[in-house]
XYZ file of C-alpha atoms in Angstrom:
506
model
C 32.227 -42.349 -36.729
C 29.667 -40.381 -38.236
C 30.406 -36.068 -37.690
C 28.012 -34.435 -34.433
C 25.858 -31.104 -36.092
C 22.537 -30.183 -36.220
C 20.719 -31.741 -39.374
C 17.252 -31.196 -41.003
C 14.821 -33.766 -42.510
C 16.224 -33.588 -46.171
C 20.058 -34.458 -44.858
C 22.004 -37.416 -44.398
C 24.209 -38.159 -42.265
C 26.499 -41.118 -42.914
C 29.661 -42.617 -42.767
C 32.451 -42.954 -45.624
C 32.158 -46.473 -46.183
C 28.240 -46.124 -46.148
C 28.766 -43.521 -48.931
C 31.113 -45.445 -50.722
C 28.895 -49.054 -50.139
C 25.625 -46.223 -52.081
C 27.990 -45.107 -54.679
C 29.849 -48.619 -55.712
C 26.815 -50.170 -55.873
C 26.219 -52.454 -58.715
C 24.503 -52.265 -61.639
C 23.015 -54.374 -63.666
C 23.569 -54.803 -67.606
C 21.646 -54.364 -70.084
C 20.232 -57.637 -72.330
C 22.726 -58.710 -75.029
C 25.050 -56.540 -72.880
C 28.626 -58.332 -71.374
C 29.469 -57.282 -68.442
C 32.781 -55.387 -67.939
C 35.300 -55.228 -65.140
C 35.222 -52.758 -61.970
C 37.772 -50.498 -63.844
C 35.814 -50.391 -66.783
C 33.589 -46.949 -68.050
C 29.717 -46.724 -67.592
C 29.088 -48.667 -70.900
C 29.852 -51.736 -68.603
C 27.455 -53.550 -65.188
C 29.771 -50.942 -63.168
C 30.289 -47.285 -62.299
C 33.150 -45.690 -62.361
C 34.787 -46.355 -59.407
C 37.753 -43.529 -59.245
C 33.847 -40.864 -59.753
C 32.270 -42.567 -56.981
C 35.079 -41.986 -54.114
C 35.262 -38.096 -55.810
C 31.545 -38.147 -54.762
C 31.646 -39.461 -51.625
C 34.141 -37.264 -50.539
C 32.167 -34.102 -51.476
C 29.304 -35.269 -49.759
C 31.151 -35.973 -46.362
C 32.543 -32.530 -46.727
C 29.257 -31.242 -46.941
C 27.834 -33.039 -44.151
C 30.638 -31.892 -41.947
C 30.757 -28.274 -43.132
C 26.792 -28.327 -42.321
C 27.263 -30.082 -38.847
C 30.209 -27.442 -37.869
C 28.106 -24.473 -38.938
C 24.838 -25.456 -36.660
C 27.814 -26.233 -33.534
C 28.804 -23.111 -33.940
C 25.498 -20.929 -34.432
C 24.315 -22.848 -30.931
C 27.653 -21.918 -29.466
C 26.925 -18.406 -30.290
C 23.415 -17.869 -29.343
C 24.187 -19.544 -25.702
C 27.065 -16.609 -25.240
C 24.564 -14.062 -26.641
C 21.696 -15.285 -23.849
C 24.974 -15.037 -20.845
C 25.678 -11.673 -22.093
C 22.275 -10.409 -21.955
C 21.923 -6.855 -19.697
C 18.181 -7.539 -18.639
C 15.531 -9.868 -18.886
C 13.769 -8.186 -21.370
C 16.263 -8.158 -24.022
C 16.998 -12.021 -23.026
C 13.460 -12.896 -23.660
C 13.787 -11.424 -27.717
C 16.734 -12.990 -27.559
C 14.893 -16.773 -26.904
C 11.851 -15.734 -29.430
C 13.990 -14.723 -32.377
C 17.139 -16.780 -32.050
C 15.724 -20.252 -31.364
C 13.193 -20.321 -33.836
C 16.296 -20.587 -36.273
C 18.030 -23.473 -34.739
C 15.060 -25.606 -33.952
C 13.266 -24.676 -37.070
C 10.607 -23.167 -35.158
C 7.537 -21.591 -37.417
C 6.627 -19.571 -33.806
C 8.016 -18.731 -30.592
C 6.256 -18.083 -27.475
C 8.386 -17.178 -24.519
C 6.343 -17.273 -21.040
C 7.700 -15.480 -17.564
C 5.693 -15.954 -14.044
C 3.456 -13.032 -13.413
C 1.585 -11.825 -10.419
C -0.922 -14.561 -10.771
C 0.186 -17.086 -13.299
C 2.661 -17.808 -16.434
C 2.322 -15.047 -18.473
C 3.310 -14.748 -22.913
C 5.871 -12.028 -22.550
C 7.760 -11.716 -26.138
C 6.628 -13.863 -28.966
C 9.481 -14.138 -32.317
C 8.723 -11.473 -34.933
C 6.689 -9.190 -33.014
C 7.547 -5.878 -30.660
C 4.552 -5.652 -28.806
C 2.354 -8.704 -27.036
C -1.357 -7.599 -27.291
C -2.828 -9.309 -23.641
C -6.380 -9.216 -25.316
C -5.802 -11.408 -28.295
C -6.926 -15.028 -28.278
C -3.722 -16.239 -29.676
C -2.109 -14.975 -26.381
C -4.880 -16.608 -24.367
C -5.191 -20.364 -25.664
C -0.913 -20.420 -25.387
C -1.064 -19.210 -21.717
C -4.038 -21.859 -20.869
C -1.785 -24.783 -22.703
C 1.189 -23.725 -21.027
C -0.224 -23.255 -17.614
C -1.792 -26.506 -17.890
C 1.422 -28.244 -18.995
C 3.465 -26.600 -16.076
C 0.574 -27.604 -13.608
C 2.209 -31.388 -14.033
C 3.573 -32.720 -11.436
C 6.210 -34.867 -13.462
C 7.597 -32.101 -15.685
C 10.140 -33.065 -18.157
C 12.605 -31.428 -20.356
C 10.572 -30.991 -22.986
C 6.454 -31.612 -22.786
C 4.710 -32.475 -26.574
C 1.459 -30.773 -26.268
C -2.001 -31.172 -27.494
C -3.453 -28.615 -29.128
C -6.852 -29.286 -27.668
C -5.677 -29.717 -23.918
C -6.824 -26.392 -23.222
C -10.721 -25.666 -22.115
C -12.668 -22.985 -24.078
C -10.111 -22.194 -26.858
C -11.444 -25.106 -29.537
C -11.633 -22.218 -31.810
C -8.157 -20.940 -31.680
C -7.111 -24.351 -31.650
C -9.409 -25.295 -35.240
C -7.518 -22.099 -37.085
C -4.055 -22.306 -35.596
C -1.814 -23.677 -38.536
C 1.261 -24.947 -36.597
C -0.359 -27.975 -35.312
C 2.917 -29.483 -33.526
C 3.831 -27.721 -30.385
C 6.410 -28.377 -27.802
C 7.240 -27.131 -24.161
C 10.903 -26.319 -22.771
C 10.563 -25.136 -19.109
C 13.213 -22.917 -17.831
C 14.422 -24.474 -14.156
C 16.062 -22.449 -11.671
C 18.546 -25.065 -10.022
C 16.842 -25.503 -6.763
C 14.286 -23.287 -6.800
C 11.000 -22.411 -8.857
C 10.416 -22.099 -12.680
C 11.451 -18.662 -14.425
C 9.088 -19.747 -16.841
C 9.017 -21.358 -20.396
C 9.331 -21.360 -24.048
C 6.902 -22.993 -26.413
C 7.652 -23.725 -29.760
C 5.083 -24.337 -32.965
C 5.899 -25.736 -36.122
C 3.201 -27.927 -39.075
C 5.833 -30.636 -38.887
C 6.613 -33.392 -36.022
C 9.501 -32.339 -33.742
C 12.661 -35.062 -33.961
C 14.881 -36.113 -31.443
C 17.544 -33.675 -33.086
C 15.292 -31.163 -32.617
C 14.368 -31.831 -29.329
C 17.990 -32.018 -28.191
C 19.140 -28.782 -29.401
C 15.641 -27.211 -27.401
C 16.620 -28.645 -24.208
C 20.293 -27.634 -24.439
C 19.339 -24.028 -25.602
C 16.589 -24.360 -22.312
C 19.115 -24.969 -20.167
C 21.512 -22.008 -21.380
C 18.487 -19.710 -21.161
C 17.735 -20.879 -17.681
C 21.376 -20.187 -16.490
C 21.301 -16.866 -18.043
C 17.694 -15.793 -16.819
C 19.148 -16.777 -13.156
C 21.963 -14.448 -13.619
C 19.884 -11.601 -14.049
C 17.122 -12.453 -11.346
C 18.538 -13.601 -8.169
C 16.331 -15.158 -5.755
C 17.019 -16.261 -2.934
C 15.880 -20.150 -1.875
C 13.093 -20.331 0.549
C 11.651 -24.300 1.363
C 8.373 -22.746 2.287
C 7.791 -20.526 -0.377
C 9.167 -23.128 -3.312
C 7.005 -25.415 -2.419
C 3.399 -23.148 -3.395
C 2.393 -22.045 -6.510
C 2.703 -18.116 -7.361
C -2.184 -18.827 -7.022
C -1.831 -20.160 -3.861
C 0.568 -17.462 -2.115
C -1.610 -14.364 -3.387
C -4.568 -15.949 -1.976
C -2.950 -16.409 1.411
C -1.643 -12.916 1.343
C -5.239 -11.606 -0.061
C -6.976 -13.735 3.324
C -4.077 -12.153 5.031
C -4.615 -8.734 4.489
C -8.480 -9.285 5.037
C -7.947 -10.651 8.185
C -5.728 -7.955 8.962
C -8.433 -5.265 7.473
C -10.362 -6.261 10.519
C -8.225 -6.151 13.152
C -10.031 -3.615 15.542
C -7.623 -0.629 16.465
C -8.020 2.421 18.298
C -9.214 5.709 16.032
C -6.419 8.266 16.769
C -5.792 11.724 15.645
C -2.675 14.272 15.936
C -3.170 17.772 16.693
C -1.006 20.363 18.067
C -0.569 20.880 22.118
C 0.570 22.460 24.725
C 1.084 22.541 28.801
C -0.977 25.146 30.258
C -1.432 26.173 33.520
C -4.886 24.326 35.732
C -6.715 27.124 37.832
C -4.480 29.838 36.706
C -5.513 33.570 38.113
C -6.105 35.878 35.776
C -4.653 39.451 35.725
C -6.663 41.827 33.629
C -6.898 45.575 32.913
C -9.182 47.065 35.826
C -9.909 49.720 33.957
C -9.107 51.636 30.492
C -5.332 52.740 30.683
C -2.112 52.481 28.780
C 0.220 50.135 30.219
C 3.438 52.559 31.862
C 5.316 50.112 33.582
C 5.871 46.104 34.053
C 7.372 45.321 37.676
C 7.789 41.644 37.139
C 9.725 39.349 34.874
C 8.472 36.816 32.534
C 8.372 33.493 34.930
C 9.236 35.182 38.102
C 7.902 33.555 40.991
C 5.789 36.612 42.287
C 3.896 36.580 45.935
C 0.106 37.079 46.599
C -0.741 41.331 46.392
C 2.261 41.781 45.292
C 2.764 45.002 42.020
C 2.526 43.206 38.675
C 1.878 46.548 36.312
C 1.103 50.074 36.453
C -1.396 51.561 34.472
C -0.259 55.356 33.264
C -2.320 57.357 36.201
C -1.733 61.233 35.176
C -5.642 61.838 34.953
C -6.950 60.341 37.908
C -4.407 61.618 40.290
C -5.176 64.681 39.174
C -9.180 63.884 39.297
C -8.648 62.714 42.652
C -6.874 65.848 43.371
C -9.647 67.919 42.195
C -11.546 66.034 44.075
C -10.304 66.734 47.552
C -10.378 70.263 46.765
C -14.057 70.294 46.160
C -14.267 68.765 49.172
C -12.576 71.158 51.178
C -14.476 73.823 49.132
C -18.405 71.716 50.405
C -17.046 71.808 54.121
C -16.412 75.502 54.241
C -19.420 76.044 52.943
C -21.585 73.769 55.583
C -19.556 75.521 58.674
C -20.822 78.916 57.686
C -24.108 77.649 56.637
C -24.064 76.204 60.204
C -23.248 79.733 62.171
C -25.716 80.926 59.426
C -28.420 78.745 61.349
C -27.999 79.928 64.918
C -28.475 83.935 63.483
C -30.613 83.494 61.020
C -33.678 80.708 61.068
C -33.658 81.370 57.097
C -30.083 79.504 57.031
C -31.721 75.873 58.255
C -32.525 75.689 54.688
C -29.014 76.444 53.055
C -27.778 74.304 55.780
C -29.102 70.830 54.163
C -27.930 71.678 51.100
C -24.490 72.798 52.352
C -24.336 69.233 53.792
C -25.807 67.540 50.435
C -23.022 69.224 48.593
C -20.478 67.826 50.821
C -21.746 63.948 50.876
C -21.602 64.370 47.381
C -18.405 65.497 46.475
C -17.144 63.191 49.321
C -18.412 60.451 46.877
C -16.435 61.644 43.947
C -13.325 61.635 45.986
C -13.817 58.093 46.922
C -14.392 57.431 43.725
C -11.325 58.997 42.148
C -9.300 57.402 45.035
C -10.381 53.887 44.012
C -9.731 54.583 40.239
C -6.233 55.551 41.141
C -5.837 52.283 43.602
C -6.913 50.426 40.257
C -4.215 51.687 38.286
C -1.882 49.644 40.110
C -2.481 45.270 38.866
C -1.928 43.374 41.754
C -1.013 39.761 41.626
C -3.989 37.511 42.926
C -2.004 34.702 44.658
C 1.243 33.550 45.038
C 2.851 31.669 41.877
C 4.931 32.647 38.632
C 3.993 35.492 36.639
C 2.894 33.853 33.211
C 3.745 35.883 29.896
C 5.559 36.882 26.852
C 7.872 40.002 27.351
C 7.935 42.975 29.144
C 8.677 45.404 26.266
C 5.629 44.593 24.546
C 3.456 45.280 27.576
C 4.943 48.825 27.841
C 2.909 51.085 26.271
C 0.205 49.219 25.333
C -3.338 50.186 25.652
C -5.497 48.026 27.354
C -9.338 48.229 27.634
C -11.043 47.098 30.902
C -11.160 42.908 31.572
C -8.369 42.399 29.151
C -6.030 40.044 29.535
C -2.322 41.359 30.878
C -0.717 38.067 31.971
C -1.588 35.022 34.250
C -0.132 34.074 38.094
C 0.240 30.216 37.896
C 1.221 27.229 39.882
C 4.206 25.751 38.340
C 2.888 22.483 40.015
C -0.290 22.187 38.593
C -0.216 22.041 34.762
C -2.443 20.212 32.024
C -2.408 19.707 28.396
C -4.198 21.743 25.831
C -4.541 20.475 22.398
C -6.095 22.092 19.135
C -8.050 19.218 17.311
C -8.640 20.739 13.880
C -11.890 19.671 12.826
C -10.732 17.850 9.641
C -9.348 15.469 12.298
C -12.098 15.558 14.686
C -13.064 11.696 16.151
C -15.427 10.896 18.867
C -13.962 11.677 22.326
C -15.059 10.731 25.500
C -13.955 11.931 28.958
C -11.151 9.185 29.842
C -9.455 8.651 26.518
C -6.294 8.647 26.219
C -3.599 11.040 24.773
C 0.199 10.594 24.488
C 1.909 13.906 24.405
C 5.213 14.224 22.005
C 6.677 17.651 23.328
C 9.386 18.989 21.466
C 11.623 19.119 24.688
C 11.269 15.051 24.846
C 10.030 13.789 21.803
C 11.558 10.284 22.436
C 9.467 10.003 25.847
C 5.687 10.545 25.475
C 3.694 11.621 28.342
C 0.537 10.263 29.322
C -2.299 11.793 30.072
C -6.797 11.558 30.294
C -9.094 13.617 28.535
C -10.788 15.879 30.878
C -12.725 18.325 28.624
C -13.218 18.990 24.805
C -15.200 22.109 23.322
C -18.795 21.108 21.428
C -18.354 24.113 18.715
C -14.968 24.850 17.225
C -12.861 28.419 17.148
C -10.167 29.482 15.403
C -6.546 28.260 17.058
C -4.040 30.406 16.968
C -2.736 28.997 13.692
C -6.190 30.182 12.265
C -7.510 26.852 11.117
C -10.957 25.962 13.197
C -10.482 23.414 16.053
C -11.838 22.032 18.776
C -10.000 22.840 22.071
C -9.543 19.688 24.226
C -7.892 19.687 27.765
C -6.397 16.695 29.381
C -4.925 16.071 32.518
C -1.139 14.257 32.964
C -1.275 10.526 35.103
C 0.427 10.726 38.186
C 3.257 7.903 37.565
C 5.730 10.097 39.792
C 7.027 11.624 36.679
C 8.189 14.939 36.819
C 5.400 17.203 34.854
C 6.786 19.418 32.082
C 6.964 23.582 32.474
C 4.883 25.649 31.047
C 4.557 26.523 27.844
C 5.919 23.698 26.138
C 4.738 22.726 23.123
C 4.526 19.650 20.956
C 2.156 16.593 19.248
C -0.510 14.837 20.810
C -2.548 11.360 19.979
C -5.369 11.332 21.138
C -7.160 7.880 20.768
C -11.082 7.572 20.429
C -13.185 4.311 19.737
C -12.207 0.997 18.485
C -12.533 0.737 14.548
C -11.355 -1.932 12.048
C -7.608 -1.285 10.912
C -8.899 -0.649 7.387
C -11.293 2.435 8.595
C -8.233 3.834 10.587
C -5.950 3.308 7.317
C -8.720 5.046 4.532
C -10.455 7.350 6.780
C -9.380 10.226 4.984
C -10.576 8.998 2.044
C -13.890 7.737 3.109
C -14.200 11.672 4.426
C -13.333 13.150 1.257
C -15.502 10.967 -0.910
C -18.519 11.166 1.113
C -17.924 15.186 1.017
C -17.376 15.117 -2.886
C -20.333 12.517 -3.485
C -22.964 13.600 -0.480
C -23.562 9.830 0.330
C-alpha cells in the first residue's frame, strides 16, 4: 500500500512495484544494434536491472521520509492550538501555522463580532487595519459564504461573489480562495479561516484544512465556553442586536414616575413656639430635652438682676409720689394756692404707678412659660445656659408627640415639578428596610439655604393613616418624592440633559 503524508504537486506517490514497473521499463535498441539479455549493461535494449531496484528504493524512502515529516508537523500544530492560553494567541497561531501545511500564500482568520464576522489576525502581520479594503472585500466574501444555509467543511469561493469590491477583487493576486468554518459542536460558529493561494486547492489540501479546522474549533471551544441556548442558536448575531436595539427603544418609552431624593426629617405639625420675650441671657433651663411638660408650666429663666431691681426702684418712687399727693392734699384745705400742686402731686403718682407696672411685667417676662401641654422639643440644656437671646428668638418648641409630619430639603439641582398629593416614601435611618408613606402637603416657591448650606426647597408632607405607628421626632433619613410621568429614558439621562442644556444654553 502506498505510505499516508501530506504531498505537493511536484511529488509522487507510488508503490514499489509501480517504481520498479517505471524503472525496468524497456528500451528499445538502437538500428544495427542486437539486443542483449536483462543482465546485460546499458550498451544492450535493457537497463541495468540490480541500478533500477537501488533507485526505487531511494525514492520510496524519500516518499516516506516526506509523508512522516508533514504527519508529524500536523500532529504538532494541533497540540500547539490545545495548548493555547487565549484566543488571541490561538488566532496567530491559525494565520501563521496553517499557511505552511496547506501551502497557503495568505491567511485570514475571522471571529464573530458585535454585529457580524469580523478579520481578526491575518498570517504575517501584527496589526489588522479595519479601514483597509483588503479587510473589507474578505469580510463581505466570508459573511456571504457563512450566510449559506448548507455550509460545508470547506466552501471554494468566488472572488467576485462579493457586491462593491470588483476592484479589490481585479488586483488581488491569489485568485483561489477557500473557506474552513470553525463549528462549535452544537452550538453557533466561532468563526472561520480563509485561505488564498494563485494555484487550485487539491483534495490533499483540502483534507489537511478541514482536519486542522476541526482541531482549531476544539481548541477555540476550550477557551470560550458558552453555554447552549435553542433560542438564541437559532438567530444570527444581526438579528439579536436588532431585537435588543427595538427592545431597549421600547423600553426608552416606558412612562415612569420623575423622582428625586433629598434629605428629611419628622417634625412636629402645629408646634408652639417658645421664644425670648425679651433681651436676656438665658440663667436657667427647668425642663429636659423631650420631657413631657404641662400647659403654663416654667420652661427657662431669663437672668432678672436688673429688672427686679428696676421694679424695686420703682415701688419706691411710688411710695415717694403718694407722700407727696397726701400733703399736697392737707396743703389744699389751708391753702387755696395748693389746688394747683395738688394735680400735679397726683400726675406724678399715675405716672410712676405706670413704671411700676411696667417693671413688674418685664420681670413676669423673664420667666418662659410653656404654651400648652406636650414635650419640650430641643437640643441640650447646657447649651441654653448662658446664652444670650434677643427678643422673638427661638428657645425650644412644646410639641404633640402625636401629630408629626415630614420635612424634606429638595436641593434645587434636584428640583422636579411637585404638586400637592404626590407621593413620597420616607427611608429613615431608624427603619430603612420599611418606607413610610406619606402626601405632599406644601413645598416653598423660592429656595434657602438647608442646614447643610446647599440651597433647597423646603417641602412638607403629611404621613397616610394605615394604622401604622408614626415615627418620633427628630428622626432623620431619605425621601422619594415622585412628580409627573416621563419616559424611562428622561428619568435615566436627566442629569445629563440638565448639564448640557446649562453648558450649551439651548
Amino acid at each position: 500500500s502506498p505510505p499516508v503524508g501530506v504531498v505537493g504537486h511536484d511529488q509522487v506517490v507510488a508503490g514499489p512495484q509501480e517504481v520498479q514497473h517505471r524503472v525496468l521499463r524497456r528500451q528499445p535498441a538502437g538500428e544495427g544494434e542486437t539486443p542483449r539479455g536483462p543482465l546485460e549493461g546499458r550498451e544492450g535494449g535493457f537497463e541495468d536491472r540490480t541500478g533500477g531496484v537501488r533507485a526505487a528504493t531511494v525514492l520510496v524512502a524519500a516518499v516516506a521520509a516526506d509523508g512522516q515529516n508533514g504527519l508529524l508537523a500536523l500532529l504538532k500544530v494541533e497540540a500547539e492550538a490545545r495548548e493555547a492560553a487565549s484566543v488571541r494567541d490561538l488566532q496567530f497561531l491559525i494565520a501563521n501555522e496553517t499557511r505552511r501545511l496547506v501551502r497557503a500564500r495568505q491567511v485570514f482568520v475571522l471571529a464573530r463580532g458585535l454585529a457580524d464576522y469580523e478579520v481578526t489576525t491575518i498570517s504575517s502581520l501584527a496589526v489588522v487595519d479595519r479601514t483597509a479594503p483588503l479587510v473589507g472585500w474578505v469580510e463581505a466574501l466570508a459573511r456571504h459564504a457563512l450566510a449559506a444555509p448548507d455550509l460545508g467543511e470547506a466552501v471554494v469561493l468566488d472572488p467576485l461573489a462579493a457586491s462593491g469590491a470588483t476592484g479589490v477583487a481585479a488586483s488581488y493576486p491569489f485568485r483561489d480562495l477557500v473557506l474552513l468554518p470553525l463549528r462549535r459542536r452544537g452550538g453557533p460558529l466561532l468563526g472561520a479561516v480563509l485561505l488564498a493561494r494563485e494555484i487550485a486547492w487539491t483534495e490533499p489540501d483540502l483534507v489537511v484544512g478541514t482536519r486542522l479546522a476541526a482541531a482549531y474549533a476544539h481548541a477555540w471551544t476550550a477557551l470560550v465556553p458558552w453555554v447552549r441556548s435553542p433560542v438564541w442558536s437559532r438567530l444570527s448575531s444581526r438579528r439579536i442586536w436588532l431585537a435588543a436595539a427595538a427592545a431597549v427603544g421600547a423600553l426608552a418609552l416606558v412612562p415612569v414616575p420623575l423622582s428625586a431624593l433629598a434629605p428629611a426629617e419628622v417634625v412636629a405639625r402645629g408646634a408652639v413656639i417658645a421664644a425670648a420675650p425679651i433681651d436676656g441671657v438665658v440663667e436657667s433651663v427647668d425642663v429636659k430635652p423631650n420631657q413631657a411638660v404641662q400647659s403654663g408650666q416654667v420652661l427657662v429663666r431669663l437672668n432678672d438682676t436688673m429688672l427686679r431691681n428696676r421694679l424695686e426702684v420703682a415701688e419706691r418712687e411710688v411710695t415717694v409720689a403718694d407722700a407727696r399727693l397726701k400733703q399736697a392734699t392737707q396743703i389744699a384745705f389751708s391753702d387755696p394756692r395748693g389746688m394747683h400742686d395738688l394735680g400735679i402731686a397726683r400726675a406724678e403718682l399715675a405716672l410712676k404707678i405706670a413704671e411700676r407696672n411696667f417693671a413688674r411685667d418685664m420681670l413676669a417676662q423673664s420667666v418662659v412659660r410653656a404654651g400648652r401641654a406636650g414635650i419640650a422639643v430641643f437640643s441640650d440644656a447646657r447649651e441654653l445656659s448662658g446664652k444670650p437671646v434677643a427678643t422673638g428668638e427661638r428657645i425650644m418648641e412644646i410639641a404633640d408627640p402625636a401629630a408629626v409630619e415630614l420635612k424634606v430639603e429638595l436641593p434645587v439641582a434636584d428640583a422636579i415639578t411637585l404638586r400637592p398629593g404626590s407621593r413620597i416614601a420616607a427611608f429613615l435611618d431608624s427603619d430603612p428596610l420599611h418606607p413610610f408613606a406619606a402626601r405632599l402637603d406644601r413645598s416653598d416657591y423660592k429656595a434657602r439655604p438647608a442646614d447643610n448650606g446647599t440651597a433647597s426647597f423646603r417641602v412638607v408632607g403629611t404621613f397616610d393613616g394605615n394604622g401604622r405607628p408614626l415615627p418620633r421626632l427628630g428622626v432623620r433619613g431619605t425621601a422619594q418624592i415622585s412628580g409627573d410621568r416621563v419616559p424611562l429614558a428622561f428619568y435615566l439621562f436627566r442629569r445629563p440633559i440638565a448639564a448640557f442644556r446649562q453648558w450649551t444654553g439651548l
